[in-house]
Every structure is written in C-alpha cells, then in structure tokens.
Short mmCIF file of C-alpha atoms in Angstrom, two decimals:
data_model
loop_
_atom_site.label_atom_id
_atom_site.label_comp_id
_atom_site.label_asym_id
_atom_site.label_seq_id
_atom_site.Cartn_x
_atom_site.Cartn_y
_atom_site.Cartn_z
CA UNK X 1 8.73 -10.83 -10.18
CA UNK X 2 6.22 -11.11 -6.98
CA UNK X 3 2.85 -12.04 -7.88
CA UNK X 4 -0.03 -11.99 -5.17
CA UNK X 5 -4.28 -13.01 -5.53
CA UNK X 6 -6.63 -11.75 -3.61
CA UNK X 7 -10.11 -13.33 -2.89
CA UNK X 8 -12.44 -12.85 -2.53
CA UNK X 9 -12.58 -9.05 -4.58
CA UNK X 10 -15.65 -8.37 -2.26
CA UNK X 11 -17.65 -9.87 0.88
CA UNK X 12 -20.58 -9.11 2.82
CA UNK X 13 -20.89 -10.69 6.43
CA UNK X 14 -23.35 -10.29 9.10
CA UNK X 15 -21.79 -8.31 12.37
CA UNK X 16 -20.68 -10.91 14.47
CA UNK X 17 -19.96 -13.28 12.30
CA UNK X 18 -16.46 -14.37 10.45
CA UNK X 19 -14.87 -13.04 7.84
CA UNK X 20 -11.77 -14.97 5.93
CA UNK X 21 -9.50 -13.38 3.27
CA UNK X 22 -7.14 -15.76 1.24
CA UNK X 23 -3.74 -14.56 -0.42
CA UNK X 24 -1.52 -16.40 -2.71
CA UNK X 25 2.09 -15.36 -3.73
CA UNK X 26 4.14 -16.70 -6.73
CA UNK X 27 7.89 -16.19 -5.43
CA UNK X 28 9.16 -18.62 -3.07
CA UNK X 29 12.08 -16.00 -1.79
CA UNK X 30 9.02 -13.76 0.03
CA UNK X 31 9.32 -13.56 3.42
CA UNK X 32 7.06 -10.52 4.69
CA UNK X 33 3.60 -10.55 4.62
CA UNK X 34 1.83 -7.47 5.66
CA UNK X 35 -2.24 -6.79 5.76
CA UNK X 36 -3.36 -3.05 5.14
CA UNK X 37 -6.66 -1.45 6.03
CA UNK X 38 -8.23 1.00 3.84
CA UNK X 39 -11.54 2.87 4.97
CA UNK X 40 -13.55 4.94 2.34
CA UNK X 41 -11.22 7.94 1.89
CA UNK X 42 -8.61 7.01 4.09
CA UNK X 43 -5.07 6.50 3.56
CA UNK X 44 -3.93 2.23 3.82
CA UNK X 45 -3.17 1.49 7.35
CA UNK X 46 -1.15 -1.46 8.12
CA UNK X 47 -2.94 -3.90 10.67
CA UNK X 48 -1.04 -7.17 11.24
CA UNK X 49 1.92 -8.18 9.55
CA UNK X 50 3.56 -11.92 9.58
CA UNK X 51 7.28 -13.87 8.78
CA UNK X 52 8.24 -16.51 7.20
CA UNK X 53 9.00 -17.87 10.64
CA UNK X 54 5.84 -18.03 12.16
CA UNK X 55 2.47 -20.10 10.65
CA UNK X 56 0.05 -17.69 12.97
CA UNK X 57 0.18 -14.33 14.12
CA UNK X 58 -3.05 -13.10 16.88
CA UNK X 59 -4.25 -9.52 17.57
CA UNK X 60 -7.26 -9.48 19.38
CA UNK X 61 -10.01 -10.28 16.98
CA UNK X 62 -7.57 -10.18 13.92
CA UNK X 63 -5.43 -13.30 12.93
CA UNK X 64 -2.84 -13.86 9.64
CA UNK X 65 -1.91 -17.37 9.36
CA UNK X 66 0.93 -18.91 6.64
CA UNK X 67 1.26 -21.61 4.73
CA UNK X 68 4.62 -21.68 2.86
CA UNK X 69 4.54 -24.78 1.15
CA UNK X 70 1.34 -23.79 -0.48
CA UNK X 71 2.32 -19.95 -0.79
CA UNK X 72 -0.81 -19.07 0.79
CA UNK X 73 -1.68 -16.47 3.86
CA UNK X 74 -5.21 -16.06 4.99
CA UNK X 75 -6.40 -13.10 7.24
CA UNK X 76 -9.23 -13.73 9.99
CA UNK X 77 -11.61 -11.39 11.68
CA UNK X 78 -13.72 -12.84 14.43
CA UNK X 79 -16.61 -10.92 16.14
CA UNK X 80 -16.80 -8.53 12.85
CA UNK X 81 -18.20 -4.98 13.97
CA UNK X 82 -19.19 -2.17 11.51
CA UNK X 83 -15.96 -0.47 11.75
CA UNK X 84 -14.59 -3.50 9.79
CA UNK X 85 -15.98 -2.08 6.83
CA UNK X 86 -13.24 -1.03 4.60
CA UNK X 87 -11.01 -2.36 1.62
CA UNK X 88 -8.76 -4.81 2.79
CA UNK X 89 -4.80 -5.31 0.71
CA UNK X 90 -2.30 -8.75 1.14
CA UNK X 91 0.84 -7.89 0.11
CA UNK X 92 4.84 -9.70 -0.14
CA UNK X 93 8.05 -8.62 0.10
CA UNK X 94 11.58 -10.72 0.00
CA UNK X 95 12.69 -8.02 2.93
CA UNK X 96 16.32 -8.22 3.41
CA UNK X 97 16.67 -4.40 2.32
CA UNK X 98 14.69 -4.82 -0.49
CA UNK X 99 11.24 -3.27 1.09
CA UNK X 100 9.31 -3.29 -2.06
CA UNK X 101 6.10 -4.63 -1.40
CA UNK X 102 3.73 -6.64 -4.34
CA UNK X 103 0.17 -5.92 -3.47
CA UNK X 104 -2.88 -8.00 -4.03
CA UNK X 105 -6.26 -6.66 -5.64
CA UNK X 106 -7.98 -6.00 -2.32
CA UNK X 107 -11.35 -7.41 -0.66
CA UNK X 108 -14.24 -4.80 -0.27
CA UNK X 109 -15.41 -5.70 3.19
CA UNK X 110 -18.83 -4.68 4.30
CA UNK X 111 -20.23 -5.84 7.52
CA UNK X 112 -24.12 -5.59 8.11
CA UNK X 113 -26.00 -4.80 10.99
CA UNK U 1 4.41 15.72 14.60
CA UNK U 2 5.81 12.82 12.85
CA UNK U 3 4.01 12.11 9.44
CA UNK U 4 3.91 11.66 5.64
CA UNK U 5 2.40 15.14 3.81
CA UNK U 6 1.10 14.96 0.36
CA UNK U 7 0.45 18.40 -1.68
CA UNK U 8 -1.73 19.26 -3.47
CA UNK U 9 -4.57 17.29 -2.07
CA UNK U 10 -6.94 17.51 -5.30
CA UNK U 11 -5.96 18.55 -8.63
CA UNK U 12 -7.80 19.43 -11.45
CA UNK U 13 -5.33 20.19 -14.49
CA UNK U 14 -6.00 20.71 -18.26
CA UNK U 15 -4.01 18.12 -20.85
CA UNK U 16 -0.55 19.15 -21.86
CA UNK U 17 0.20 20.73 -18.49
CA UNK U 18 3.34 19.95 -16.44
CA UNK U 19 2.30 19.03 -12.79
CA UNK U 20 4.58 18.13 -9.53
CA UNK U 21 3.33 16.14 -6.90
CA UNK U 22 4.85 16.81 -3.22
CA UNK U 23 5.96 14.13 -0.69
CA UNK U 24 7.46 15.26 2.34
CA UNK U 25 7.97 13.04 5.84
CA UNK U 26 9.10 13.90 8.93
CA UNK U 27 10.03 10.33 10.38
CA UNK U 28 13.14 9.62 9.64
CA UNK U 29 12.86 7.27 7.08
CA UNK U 30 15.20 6.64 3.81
CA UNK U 31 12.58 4.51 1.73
CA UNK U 32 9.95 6.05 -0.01
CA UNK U 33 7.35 5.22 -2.74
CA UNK U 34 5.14 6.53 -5.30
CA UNK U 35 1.76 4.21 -5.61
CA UNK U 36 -1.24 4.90 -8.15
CA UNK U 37 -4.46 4.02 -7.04
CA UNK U 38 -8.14 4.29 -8.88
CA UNK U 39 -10.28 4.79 -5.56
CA UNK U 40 -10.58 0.97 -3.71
CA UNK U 41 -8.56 -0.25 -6.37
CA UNK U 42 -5.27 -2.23 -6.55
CA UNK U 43 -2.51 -0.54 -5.58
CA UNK U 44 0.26 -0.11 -8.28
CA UNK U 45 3.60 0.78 -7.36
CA UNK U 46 5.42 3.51 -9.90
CA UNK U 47 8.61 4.17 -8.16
CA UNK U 48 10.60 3.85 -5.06
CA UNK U 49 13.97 5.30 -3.86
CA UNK U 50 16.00 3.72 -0.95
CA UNK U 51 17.64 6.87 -0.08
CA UNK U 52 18.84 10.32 -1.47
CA UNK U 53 20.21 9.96 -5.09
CA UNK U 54 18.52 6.43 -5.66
CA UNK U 55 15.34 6.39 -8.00
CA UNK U 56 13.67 2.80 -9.18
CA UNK U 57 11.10 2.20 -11.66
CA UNK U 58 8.45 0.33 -10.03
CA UNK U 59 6.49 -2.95 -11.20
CA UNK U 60 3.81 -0.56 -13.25
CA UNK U 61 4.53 1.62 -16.21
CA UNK U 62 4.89 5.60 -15.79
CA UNK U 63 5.39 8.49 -18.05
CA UNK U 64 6.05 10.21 -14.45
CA UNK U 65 9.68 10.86 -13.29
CA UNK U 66 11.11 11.11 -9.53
CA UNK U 67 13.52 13.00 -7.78
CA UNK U 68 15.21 12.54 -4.27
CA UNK U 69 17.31 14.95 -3.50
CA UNK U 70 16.70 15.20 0.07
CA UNK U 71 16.24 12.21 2.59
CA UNK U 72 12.24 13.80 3.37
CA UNK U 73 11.20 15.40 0.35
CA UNK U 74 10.53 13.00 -2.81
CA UNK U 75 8.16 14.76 -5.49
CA UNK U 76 6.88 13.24 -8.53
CA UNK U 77 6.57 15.01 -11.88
CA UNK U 78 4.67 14.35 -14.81
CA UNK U 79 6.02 16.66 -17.57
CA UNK U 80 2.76 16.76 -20.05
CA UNK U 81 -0.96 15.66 -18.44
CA UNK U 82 -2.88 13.02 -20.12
CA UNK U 83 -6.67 12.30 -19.10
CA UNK U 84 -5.28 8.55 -18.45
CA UNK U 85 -2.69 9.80 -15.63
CA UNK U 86 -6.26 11.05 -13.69
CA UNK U 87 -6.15 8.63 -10.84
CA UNK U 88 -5.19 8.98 -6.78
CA UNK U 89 -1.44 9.25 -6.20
CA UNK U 90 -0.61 8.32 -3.33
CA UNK U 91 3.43 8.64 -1.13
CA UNK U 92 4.65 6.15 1.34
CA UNK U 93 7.58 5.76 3.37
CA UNK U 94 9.18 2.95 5.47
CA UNK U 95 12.18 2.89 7.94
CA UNK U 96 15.54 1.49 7.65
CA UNK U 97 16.13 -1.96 6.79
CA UNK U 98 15.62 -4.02 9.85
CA UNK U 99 13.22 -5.87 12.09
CA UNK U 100 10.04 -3.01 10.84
CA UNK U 101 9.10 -3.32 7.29
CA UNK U 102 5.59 -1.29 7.50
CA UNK U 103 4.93 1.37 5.01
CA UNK U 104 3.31 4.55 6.69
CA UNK U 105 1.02 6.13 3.59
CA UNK U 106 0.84 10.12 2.99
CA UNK U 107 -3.43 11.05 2.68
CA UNK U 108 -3.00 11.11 -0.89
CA UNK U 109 -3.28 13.55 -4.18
CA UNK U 110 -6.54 12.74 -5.96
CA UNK U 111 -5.66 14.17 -9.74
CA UNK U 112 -8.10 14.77 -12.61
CA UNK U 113 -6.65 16.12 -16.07
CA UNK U 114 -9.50 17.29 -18.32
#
C-alpha cells in the first residue's frame, strides 16, 4: 500500500517569513495530493489540493508543487501570519473511485511574532 | 445546513462497556470514513464505506466494527472498551467519484475509557 513522510514533524518561523513542508509517497499509481489544515481543536480542513497533471498549484500566499519522478510534493507559505499556526497533513490517493486517502505524520507549525 | 455531525462529542466510559459512535451528514455524499487520531497526531484511517451496504477495513487495525445502512448515517461500534481505544475519533465524508476528491471532517468524538 500508499506510504507518505512528512518533514519536518515540527517548525517554528518568524511571521513574515517562509515556511516549506516536504512530502514523499511510495506508490507510483497516486495521483491526488491534498494538504489539510488542522488548528488546535479544530476539525482538518482541506486547503490546496494538486494532480498528477500539474507540477504547481497557487492560492494566494499558499503553493503545492509536484515532482513525480522523485515522488515528492512540497507545500509553501509565503508572508506567514499567526493564523498559520496549526498542524499541517500531506496526504495520496490513486483517485479513480478509490478515494482513500494515505496521510502523512503532520508538521506542527508555529509562527512567531 | 449542509455538514458532517459527530455524537457524542466527549466520552468518558468505564472498560468492558459497549459504546456507538454517531456519524451523520447532510451533503449528499456516498463515501465516508472512520479516522483515529491522538490530538495533533497522525491520522489513521479504520474504515471506510463507498456507499450503503459497503464496509472496508482501513490501513490501521480495529477491534471497532461499522455499519452503513443508510447513505448519511455511518456509526461505529466498539463492542467491549479498552483504555487503549481512548483516543479522538473522528468521521469524514467525500462526494461522488469525480473531478472533487476533498474529505469534509465531522468536529470529532474525543473518547476516554477508564
């Protein structure tokens, strides 16, 4: 089955600055690769999402690019802001009615003032 | 209004007891999961169902079962408490196979068996 790493597991950057998550997947069938957003207490929201078609996906200050040769995805936030703060999950899924999704260990992100 | 409802919330239960978990949505969807989560933790799927009368194992091991009888209500059961099951359970659902593949996540069912 899917395998998926996550680093790093935690990561402290000043507001403003960058912050860079890195994902790697074991099966070369995944084609769906979704970023969710967990603040302290909060149910996992999905943020960006990207194909297998597509090497980078943009929202605003958020970014997912792909590498599928490598089997790596990477998420980037520019311009971090408190509200960044949260637990950050990479996941993979093969899609094509088969929605189950292989999540990676999550990044605590904390973003200081 | 259109969401995923988890019941109860928080759940404090003595060993041996027999607890259900609820899971009800309201959007439509035919996919549904069960994940366990310790609190910022990896999330572990436990089971899934595709649509009424289809139940899957999921990638980590369960003494729980599943039922899905109707298309919005999928309820997990764990037929005798063990202080290892005390964890957050959280319910998902996602929409018909096609162009969307996001999971929308219930609030979750924080359990604690004593």
């Amino acid at each position: 089955g899917e395998n998926v790493e996550q680093h790093p597991s935690t990561l402290s950057v000043q507001e403003g600055d960058s912050a860079v998550i890195k994902c790697t997947y074991s099966d070369s069938a995944s084609n769906y690769f979704p970023w969710y957003k967990q603040e302290l207490g909060k149910r996992p929201q999905l943020i960006i999402d990207i194909r297998s078609n597509v090497g980078e996906k943009k929202d605003q200050r958020i970014a997912v690019t792909l590498n599928k040769t490598a089997k790596h995805f990477s998420l980037h936030i520019t311009e971090t802001q408190p509200e960044d703060s949260a637990v950050y999950f990479c996941a993979a899924s093969t899609g094509f009615g088969n929605e189950k999704l292989t999540f990676g260990t999550g990044t605590r992100l904390t973003i200081i003032p | 209004e259109a969401d995923i409802y988890q019941t109860p919330r928080y759940l404090v239960i003595g060993t041996g007891k027999k607890i259900t978990l609820e899971c009800s949505q309201t959007m439509g969807h035919d996919k549904m999961y069960w994940y366990q989560q310790d609190p910022g933790m990896e999330l572990h799927l436990i089971h899934y169902s595709y649509g009424v009368n289809s139940t899957e194992k999921g990638d980590l091991s369960s003494e729980s079962t599943v039922s899905r009888i109707r298309t919005e209500h999928f309820p997990l059961t764990l037929e005798s408490a063990r202080p290892s099951h005390t964890s957050q359970y959280l319910c998902a659902s996602s929409p018909p196979t096609g162009a969307v593949y996001e999971q929308y996540f219930g609030p979750g069912t924080r359990l604690t068996v004593t």
